[in-house]
Short mmCIF file of C-alpha atoms and ligand atoms in Angstrom, two decimals:
data_model
loop_
_atom_site.label_atom_id
_atom_site.label_comp_id
_atom_site.label_asym_id
_atom_site.label_seq_id
_atom_site.Cartn_x
_atom_site.Cartn_y
_atom_site.Cartn_z
CA MET O 1 -20.05 -17.09 -6.60
CA ARG O 2 -17.56 -14.47 -4.72
CA VAL O 3 -14.25 -16.34 -4.14
CA TYR O 4 -11.66 -15.18 -1.18
CA ASN O 5 -9.27 -13.63 -3.42
CA PHE O 6 -5.62 -12.97 -1.96
CA SER O 7 -4.48 -10.91 -4.42
CA PRO O 8 -1.53 -8.58 -3.60
CA GLY O 9 -2.87 -5.86 -5.63
CA PRO O 10 -5.35 -4.99 -7.30
CA SER O 11 -7.11 -6.88 -4.59
CA ALA O 12 -10.60 -7.55 -2.94
CA LEU O 13 -12.93 -4.64 -2.03
CA PRO O 14 -15.61 -5.27 0.61
CA LEU O 15 -19.03 -6.36 -1.19
CA GLU O 16 -20.97 -3.72 0.47
CA VAL O 17 -19.11 -1.53 -1.67
CA LEU O 18 -19.28 -3.28 -4.58
CA GLU O 19 -23.04 -3.92 -4.65
CA ARG O 20 -23.93 -0.20 -3.34
CA ALA O 21 -21.53 1.24 -6.18
CA ALA O 22 -23.52 -1.15 -8.54
CA LYS O 23 -26.75 0.45 -7.36
CA GLU O 24 -25.53 3.68 -8.02
CA MET O 25 -23.88 2.97 -11.49
CA THR O 26 -26.39 4.75 -13.56
CA ASP O 27 -28.02 7.31 -10.85
CA THR O 28 -25.91 8.64 -8.11
CA ASN O 29 -27.27 10.57 -5.41
CA GLY O 30 -30.31 11.12 -7.50
CA THR O 31 -28.51 12.81 -10.04
CA GLY O 32 -29.62 10.49 -12.76
CA GLN O 33 -25.82 10.29 -13.99
CA SER O 34 -22.93 7.88 -13.32
CA VAL O 35 -20.20 9.09 -11.26
CA MET O 36 -18.08 8.29 -14.42
CA GLU O 37 -20.25 10.57 -16.61
CA MET O 38 -20.00 13.76 -14.07
CA SER O 39 -17.79 16.59 -14.58
CA HIS O 40 -14.86 16.86 -11.83
CA ARG O 41 -15.86 20.73 -11.62
CA SER O 42 -19.78 19.88 -11.22
CA LYS O 43 -22.06 20.51 -8.18
CA ASP O 44 -22.94 16.92 -8.50
CA TYR O 45 -19.17 15.48 -7.93
CA LYS O 46 -18.16 18.34 -5.63
CA PRO O 47 -19.75 16.78 -2.45
CA ILE O 48 -18.21 13.43 -3.61
CA PHE O 49 -14.90 14.09 -3.67
CA GLU O 50 -15.24 16.45 -0.93
CA ARG O 51 -16.61 13.66 1.43
CA THR O 52 -13.68 11.19 0.26
CA GLU O 53 -10.92 13.75 1.44
CA ALA O 54 -12.58 14.48 4.87
CA LEU O 55 -13.19 10.58 5.47
CA LEU O 56 -9.52 10.11 4.90
CA ARG O 57 -8.64 12.84 7.02
CA GLU O 58 -10.77 11.68 9.89
CA LEU O 59 -10.19 8.33 9.83
CA MET O 60 -5.91 8.78 9.66
CA GLY O 61 -6.55 11.92 11.84
CA ILE O 62 -4.27 13.89 9.11
CA PRO O 63 -2.93 17.39 10.77
CA SER O 64 -4.60 20.69 9.25
CA ASN O 65 -1.27 21.36 8.33
CA TYR O 66 -0.72 18.77 5.35
CA LYS O 67 -2.53 18.50 2.20
CA VAL O 68 -4.14 15.67 0.38
CA LEU O 69 -3.70 14.97 -3.25
CA PHE O 70 -5.55 12.21 -5.26
CA LEU O 71 -3.33 11.94 -8.35
CA GLN O 72 -2.95 9.44 -11.03
CA GLY O 73 0.52 7.50 -12.14
CA GLY O 74 0.58 4.97 -9.00
CA ALA O 75 2.91 4.68 -5.94
CA SER O 76 5.56 4.36 -8.88
CA LEU O 77 5.18 7.82 -10.20
CA GLN O 78 5.88 9.39 -6.69
CA PHE O 79 9.30 7.39 -6.76
CA SER O 80 9.92 10.32 -9.26
CA MET O 81 7.79 13.11 -8.16
CA ILE O 82 9.35 12.96 -4.70
CA PRO O 83 12.87 13.20 -5.52
CA LEU O 84 12.01 15.82 -8.48
CA ASN O 85 10.33 18.11 -5.91
CA LEU O 86 12.34 17.66 -3.04
CA ALA O 87 15.90 17.08 -4.02
CA ALA O 88 16.33 18.14 -7.80
CA GLY O 89 18.55 21.26 -8.18
CA GLU O 90 17.82 24.14 -10.85
CA GLN O 91 19.51 23.78 -13.72
CA GLY O 92 23.41 23.59 -13.36
CA SER O 93 22.90 23.62 -9.43
CA ALA O 94 23.90 20.73 -7.20
CA LYS O 95 21.21 18.14 -6.44
CA LYS O 96 20.16 17.44 -2.83
CA LYS O 97 21.00 14.01 -0.55
CA ALA O 98 18.35 11.71 -0.07
CA VAL O 99 18.37 8.82 2.00
CA TYR O 100 16.93 5.70 1.05
CA ILE O 101 16.47 2.25 3.30
CA ASP O 102 16.55 -0.92 0.93
CA THR O 103 13.73 -3.37 2.25
CA GLY O 104 13.10 -5.14 -1.03
CA VAL O 105 11.85 -4.61 -4.59
CA TRP O 106 9.68 -1.25 -4.22
CA ALA O 107 12.23 0.33 -1.92
CA LYS O 108 14.97 -0.44 -4.30
CA LYS O 109 12.86 0.90 -7.69
CA ALA O 110 12.22 3.92 -5.38
CA SER O 111 16.14 4.57 -4.93
CA ASP O 112 16.71 3.75 -8.37
CA GLU O 113 14.66 6.53 -9.92
CA ALA O 114 15.42 8.93 -7.25
CA ALA O 115 18.99 8.43 -8.23
CA LYS O 116 18.53 10.32 -11.25
CA TYR O 117 17.30 13.57 -9.45
CA ALA O 118 19.03 13.42 -6.12
CA GLU O 119 22.40 12.15 -4.56
CA VAL O 120 21.17 9.50 -3.12
CA SER O 121 22.55 7.26 -0.29
CA ILE O 122 21.57 3.86 1.29
CA PRO O 123 22.93 3.34 4.47
CA ALA O 124 21.43 0.10 5.35
CA SER O 125 19.35 -2.88 3.36
CA SER O 126 18.24 -6.32 4.02
CA LYS O 127 19.49 -7.68 0.69
CA ASP O 128 21.85 -10.05 2.89
CA LYS O 129 18.87 -12.50 4.11
CA ALA O 130 16.70 -11.93 0.90
CA TYR O 131 14.81 -8.99 2.55
CA ALA O 132 13.26 -11.15 5.23
CA TYR O 133 13.88 -8.49 8.07
CA ILE O 134 13.83 -4.82 8.58
CA PRO O 135 17.12 -3.43 9.01
CA ALA O 136 17.90 -1.13 11.75
CA ALA O 137 17.34 2.56 10.90
CA PRO O 138 20.87 4.31 10.55
CA LYS O 139 20.76 8.43 11.73
CA ALA O 140 19.92 10.82 8.74
CA ASP O 141 22.87 12.87 7.64
CA SER O 142 21.35 16.31 8.68
CA ASP O 143 21.99 17.85 5.34
CA ALA O 144 19.24 15.19 3.52
CA ALA O 145 16.64 16.62 1.89
CA TYR O 146 14.56 13.53 2.95
CA TYR O 147 14.48 10.03 4.60
CA HIS O 148 12.80 7.67 2.78
CA ILE O 149 11.07 4.04 3.70
CA THR O 150 8.72 1.80 2.50
CA LEU O 151 6.49 0.93 5.75
CA ASN O 152 5.21 -2.11 4.39
CA ASN O 153 7.03 -4.44 2.01
CA THR O 154 4.14 -6.11 -0.04
CA ILE O 155 6.48 -8.70 -2.16
CA VAL O 156 8.31 -10.03 1.18
CA GLY O 157 5.88 -9.53 3.73
CA THR O 158 8.06 -7.29 6.26
CA LYS O 159 6.74 -4.30 8.01
CA TRP O 160 8.63 -2.03 10.20
CA ALA O 161 7.30 -2.32 13.63
CA SER O 162 8.32 1.19 14.67
CA ILE O 163 9.04 4.42 13.03
CA PRO O 164 12.50 5.62 12.80
CA ASP O 165 13.26 9.21 14.20
CA THR O 166 14.85 11.06 11.29
CA GLY O 167 15.00 14.54 13.57
CA ALA O 168 14.81 17.45 11.63
CA VAL O 169 15.01 15.37 8.11
CA PRO O 170 11.51 14.94 6.81
CA LEU O 171 10.52 11.04 6.68
CA ILE O 172 8.75 9.96 3.74
CA SER O 173 6.89 6.73 3.24
CA ASP O 174 5.48 4.48 0.61
CA ILE O 175 2.57 3.08 2.39
CA SER O 176 0.48 1.49 -0.53
CA SER O 177 -0.03 -1.86 1.22
CA CYS O 178 -0.60 -0.75 4.69
CA ILE O 179 -2.72 2.54 4.68
CA LEU O 180 -5.40 2.50 7.44
CA SER O 181 -4.82 -1.15 8.16
CA GLU O 182 -3.18 0.14 11.86
CA PRO O 183 -3.43 3.54 13.16
CA LEU O 184 -0.52 5.58 12.16
CA ASP O 185 0.96 9.03 13.56
CA VAL O 186 0.89 10.92 10.07
CA SER O 187 2.98 13.85 12.05
CA LYS O 188 5.66 11.57 12.36
CA PHE O 189 5.88 11.92 8.14
CA GLY O 190 6.79 14.80 5.57
CA LEU O 191 5.02 12.70 3.04
CA LEU O 192 2.87 9.63 2.76
CA TYR O 193 1.65 8.03 -0.38
CA ALA O 194 -0.03 5.31 -1.37
CA GLY O 195 -1.58 3.81 -4.76
CA ALA O 196 -5.34 2.72 -4.23
CA GLN O 197 -5.35 -0.83 -5.61
CA LYS O 198 -4.41 -2.65 -2.14
CA ASN O 199 -6.35 -0.82 0.65
CA LEU O 200 -8.41 1.86 -0.65
CA GLY O 201 -10.20 1.14 -4.01
CA PRO O 202 -9.68 0.83 -7.52
CA ALA O 203 -5.99 1.35 -9.38
CA GLY O 204 -5.84 4.46 -10.89
CA THR O 205 -5.59 6.75 -7.93
CA THR O 206 -3.07 7.65 -5.60
CA VAL O 207 -3.26 9.37 -2.51
CA VAL O 208 -0.12 11.79 -1.36
CA ILE O 209 -0.24 13.02 2.15
CA ILE O 210 2.16 15.96 2.12
CA ARG O 211 2.99 18.40 5.03
CA GLU O 212 2.81 22.12 3.65
CA ASP O 213 6.27 22.88 3.97
CA LEU O 214 7.45 20.91 1.69
CA ILE O 215 5.37 22.20 -1.00
CA GLY O 216 6.73 24.65 -3.43
CA HIS O 217 10.55 23.38 -3.81
CA ALA O 218 10.49 21.99 -7.44
CA PRO O 219 12.83 23.21 -10.04
CA ALA O 220 11.37 25.40 -12.76
CA TRP O 221 11.85 22.44 -15.15
CA THR O 222 9.56 20.49 -13.25
CA PRO O 223 6.73 19.36 -15.52
CA ALA O 224 3.51 20.92 -14.56
CA LEU O 225 1.89 17.61 -13.65
CA LEU O 226 4.61 16.42 -11.63
CA ARG O 227 4.42 19.69 -9.39
CA TYR O 228 3.16 19.06 -5.56
CA ASP O 229 2.63 23.26 -5.73
CA ILE O 230 0.51 22.80 -8.72
CA HIS O 231 -1.66 20.22 -7.71
CA ALA O 232 -2.14 21.48 -3.76
CA ALA O 233 -3.04 24.77 -5.53
CA GLU O 234 -5.53 23.21 -7.49
CA ALA O 235 -7.13 20.86 -4.68
CA SER O 236 -6.24 18.15 -7.37
CA MET O 237 -8.10 19.76 -10.23
CA TYR O 238 -5.39 20.90 -12.20
CA ASN O 239 -6.45 18.39 -14.44
CA THR O 240 -9.23 16.04 -14.73
CA PRO O 241 -8.68 13.59 -11.22
CA PRO O 242 -9.42 10.18 -11.37
CA CYS O 243 -12.93 10.94 -10.67
CA TYR O 244 -14.50 7.23 -10.04
CA GLY O 245 -11.70 6.12 -8.27
CA ILE O 246 -12.30 9.19 -5.63
CA TYR O 247 -15.94 8.07 -5.22
CA ILE O 248 -14.76 4.41 -4.89
CA ILE O 249 -12.14 5.02 -2.28
CA GLY O 250 -14.88 7.29 -0.52
CA LEU O 251 -17.64 4.25 -0.21
CA VAL O 252 -14.64 2.15 0.91
CA LEU O 253 -13.84 4.86 3.69
CA GLU O 254 -17.49 4.77 4.79
CA TRP O 255 -17.57 1.36 5.36
CA LEU O 256 -14.44 1.58 7.15
CA LYS O 257 -15.89 4.10 9.33
CA ASN O 258 -18.95 2.15 9.79
CA LEU O 259 -17.02 -0.68 11.06
CA GLY O 260 -15.68 1.48 13.89
CA GLY O 261 -12.74 3.25 12.16
CA VAL O 262 -8.68 2.15 11.73
CA SER O 263 -8.46 0.83 15.56
CA VAL O 264 -11.08 -1.82 15.04
CA ILE O 265 -9.93 -2.74 11.66
CA ALA O 266 -6.40 -2.98 13.15
CA GLN O 267 -7.83 -5.22 16.04
CA LYS O 268 -9.35 -7.55 13.20
CA ASN O 269 -6.05 -7.49 11.16
CA ARG O 270 -3.89 -8.31 14.12
CA GLU O 271 -6.56 -11.47 14.46
CA LYS O 272 -6.22 -12.53 10.73
CA ALA O 273 -1.93 -12.22 10.60
CA ASN O 274 -1.89 -14.27 13.74
CA LEU O 275 -4.30 -16.87 13.39
CA PHE O 276 -2.42 -17.54 10.02
CA TYR O 277 1.14 -17.07 11.75
CA SER O 278 0.37 -19.48 14.30
CA TYR O 279 -1.14 -21.97 11.66
CA LEU O 280 2.46 -21.68 9.79
CA GLU O 281 4.30 -22.11 13.15
CA SER O 282 2.61 -25.34 13.71
CA SER O 283 2.55 -26.71 10.40
CA LYS O 284 4.80 -29.60 9.30
CA HIS O 285 4.83 -28.58 5.89
CA PHE O 286 5.06 -24.87 5.49
CA LEU O 287 6.69 -21.89 7.27
CA SER O 288 7.14 -18.29 6.97
CA PRO O 289 10.26 -17.33 5.69
CA VAL O 290 10.10 -13.79 7.75
CA GLU O 291 11.84 -12.84 10.72
CA LYS O 292 9.08 -12.68 13.69
CA VAL O 293 9.49 -8.72 14.75
CA SER O 294 9.33 -7.79 11.37
CA ARG O 295 6.28 -9.54 9.93
CA SER O 296 3.39 -7.75 8.09
CA LEU O 297 0.10 -7.80 8.73
CA MET O 298 -1.26 -7.69 5.40
CA ASN O 299 0.92 -9.67 3.48
CA ILE O 300 2.25 -13.12 4.25
CA PRO O 301 4.45 -15.09 2.12
CA PHE O 302 4.95 -18.80 2.90
CA VAL O 303 7.03 -21.57 1.49
CA PRO O 304 7.64 -25.50 1.80
CA ARG O 305 9.67 -26.77 4.22
CA GLU O 306 10.72 -29.11 1.60
CA THR O 307 14.60 -28.27 0.32
CA ASP O 308 14.75 -30.08 -2.56
CA PRO O 309 14.02 -27.73 -5.52
CA GLU O 310 12.01 -29.73 -7.49
CA LYS O 311 9.58 -31.10 -4.80
CA ARG O 312 9.20 -27.76 -3.62
CA LYS O 313 7.98 -26.42 -6.73
CA ASP O 314 5.75 -29.49 -7.24
CA ILE O 315 4.03 -28.49 -4.03
CA GLU O 316 4.01 -24.85 -4.83
CA THR O 317 2.34 -25.32 -8.05
CA ARG O 318 -0.14 -27.73 -6.83
CA PHE O 319 -1.04 -25.69 -3.85
CA VAL O 320 -1.92 -22.51 -5.86
CA LYS O 321 -3.91 -24.72 -8.27
CA GLU O 322 -6.14 -26.43 -5.80
CA ALA O 323 -6.68 -23.31 -3.92
CA GLY O 324 -7.64 -21.71 -6.53
CA ALA O 325 -10.23 -24.90 -7.50
CA ALA O 326 -11.75 -24.74 -3.93
CA GLY O 327 -12.54 -20.73 -4.08
CA LEU O 328 -9.41 -19.47 -2.69
CA VAL O 329 -7.33 -17.19 -5.64
CA ASN O 330 -4.33 -15.42 -6.23
CA LEU O 331 -2.42 -17.15 -3.46
CA ALA O 332 0.86 -17.31 -5.91
CA GLY O 333 4.12 -15.32 -4.61
CA HIS O 334 5.70 -12.79 -6.81
CA ARG O 335 7.26 -13.92 -9.72
CA LEU O 336 10.41 -12.33 -8.36
CA VAL O 337 10.39 -14.53 -5.05
CA GLY O 338 8.02 -17.30 -5.91
CA GLY O 339 6.58 -19.52 -2.90
CA MET O 340 2.88 -18.27 -1.77
CA ARG O 341 1.52 -15.52 -0.40
CA ALA O 342 -1.56 -14.79 1.47
CA SER O 343 -2.40 -11.01 0.89
CA ILE O 344 -5.03 -10.32 3.48
CA TYR O 345 -6.09 -6.76 3.49
CA ASN O 346 -8.70 -4.75 5.04
CA ALA O 347 -11.26 -6.21 2.85
CA MET O 348 -10.56 -9.89 3.34
CA PRO O 349 -12.74 -11.25 6.39
CA ILE O 350 -11.64 -13.94 8.86
CA GLU O 351 -13.63 -16.60 7.25
CA GLY O 352 -11.35 -15.96 4.48
CA VAL O 353 -8.53 -16.75 6.60
CA LYS O 354 -10.30 -19.82 8.54
CA ALA O 355 -10.88 -21.27 5.13
CA LEU O 356 -7.21 -20.81 3.75
CA ILE O 357 -5.83 -22.32 7.01
CA ALA O 358 -8.58 -25.50 6.65
CA PHE O 359 -7.80 -25.78 2.94
CA ALA O 360 -3.70 -25.65 3.92
CA GLU O 361 -4.16 -28.28 6.23
CA LYS O 362 -6.18 -30.68 4.36
CA PHE O 363 -3.42 -30.35 1.30
CA GLU O 364 -1.16 -31.10 4.34
CA GLY O 365 -2.60 -34.55 4.71
CA SER O 366 -1.67 -35.02 1.01
CA LEU O 367 1.84 -34.49 1.63
C1 PLP A 1 1.70 -2.49 -5.30
C2 PLP A 1 2.99 -1.34 -4.59
C3 PLP A 1 3.74 -0.30 -5.70
C4 PLP A 1 3.41 -0.24 -6.98
O1 PLP A 1 2.38 0.50 -7.03
P1 PLP A 1 1.56 1.43 -8.52
O2 PLP A 1 0.14 1.97 -7.99
O3 PLP A 1 1.34 -0.03 -9.57
O4 PLP A 1 2.78 2.12 -8.93
C5 PLP A 1 4.54 0.50 -4.81
N1 PLP A 1 4.80 0.27 -3.38
C6 PLP A 1 4.01 -1.13 -2.59
C7 PLP A 1 4.74 -0.92 -1.41
C8 PLP A 1 3.36 -1.35 -3.30
O5 PLP A 1 2.66 -2.42 -2.61
#
């Protein structure tokens, strides 16, 4: 039996995609091979790779002066590659400035890593209120190499309501947990990156969308596999790319296109999120800790209104356990923040959200 999976990542994929992948597992497109068995340079694999990139470009409206790279290492490796390629100095010469806005764990990990290769400044943070809001974006220093934001903060459930204007300084964003959830104007960014395991496909593939003028600035000592210029020149095939993951991403993108594309899924995502936030607003026992204007459409943390720590813990434990038994799984909050969290990515149908609300209302009756 399929469950409603509220996991923050790796997370639920559309059933149609999984069924098609299963059907094609041993023989894809009449080749007599699984995609897993194909050479990445073969005529059988080439159309699969090209279709995935073309669909991503179409669905996101990626302008032609941007390269799309399919890499490995997760979003976390981008925390290193970005400063290495854009702000690190040649041996003996100065590091460049890089601006990071601190909106939670992932943003902090990104800036901590960048501090090894760049002169990092963090002019704004929402740490003072446990990251429950997005701070105002200060103007960028004009000599900064780039300005980094985490568009959707998976753990605390916040999202930038508008894209900051950083002038001539390239804006970079981690979009791991919101890629393709709503329309996004790619041309406002110098570089976008996302680990696949939230809205795109299986873990192991990372998508990087980079404006061409930002390619080719890595110092000579940068390891080959960490250089954007090498990956771009080799069209993501400097070494073996995550072939099967790219194929599954292609199937997910095809599913999304057939559904009507990003504007249609955005409407569905708003509907799902509104439904759950409205429930929380009216609930006597649960609430959203996040400031209204900063609320994520993808990750919705919620906590008991109960303030006694012991009773609170008991409610949380029981909620997650009983929900699981009812086929609503992976609702525990992040290990660092506790509480509960419903991650409702593109693949979560509205029926899943309705089932969660029905469960929560029944659970409230037991309190
Ligand atoms: C999940 C996530 C990451 C970490 O991704 P990995 O692929 O595990 O490195 C980074 N940033 C955000 C916003 C995430 O949601």
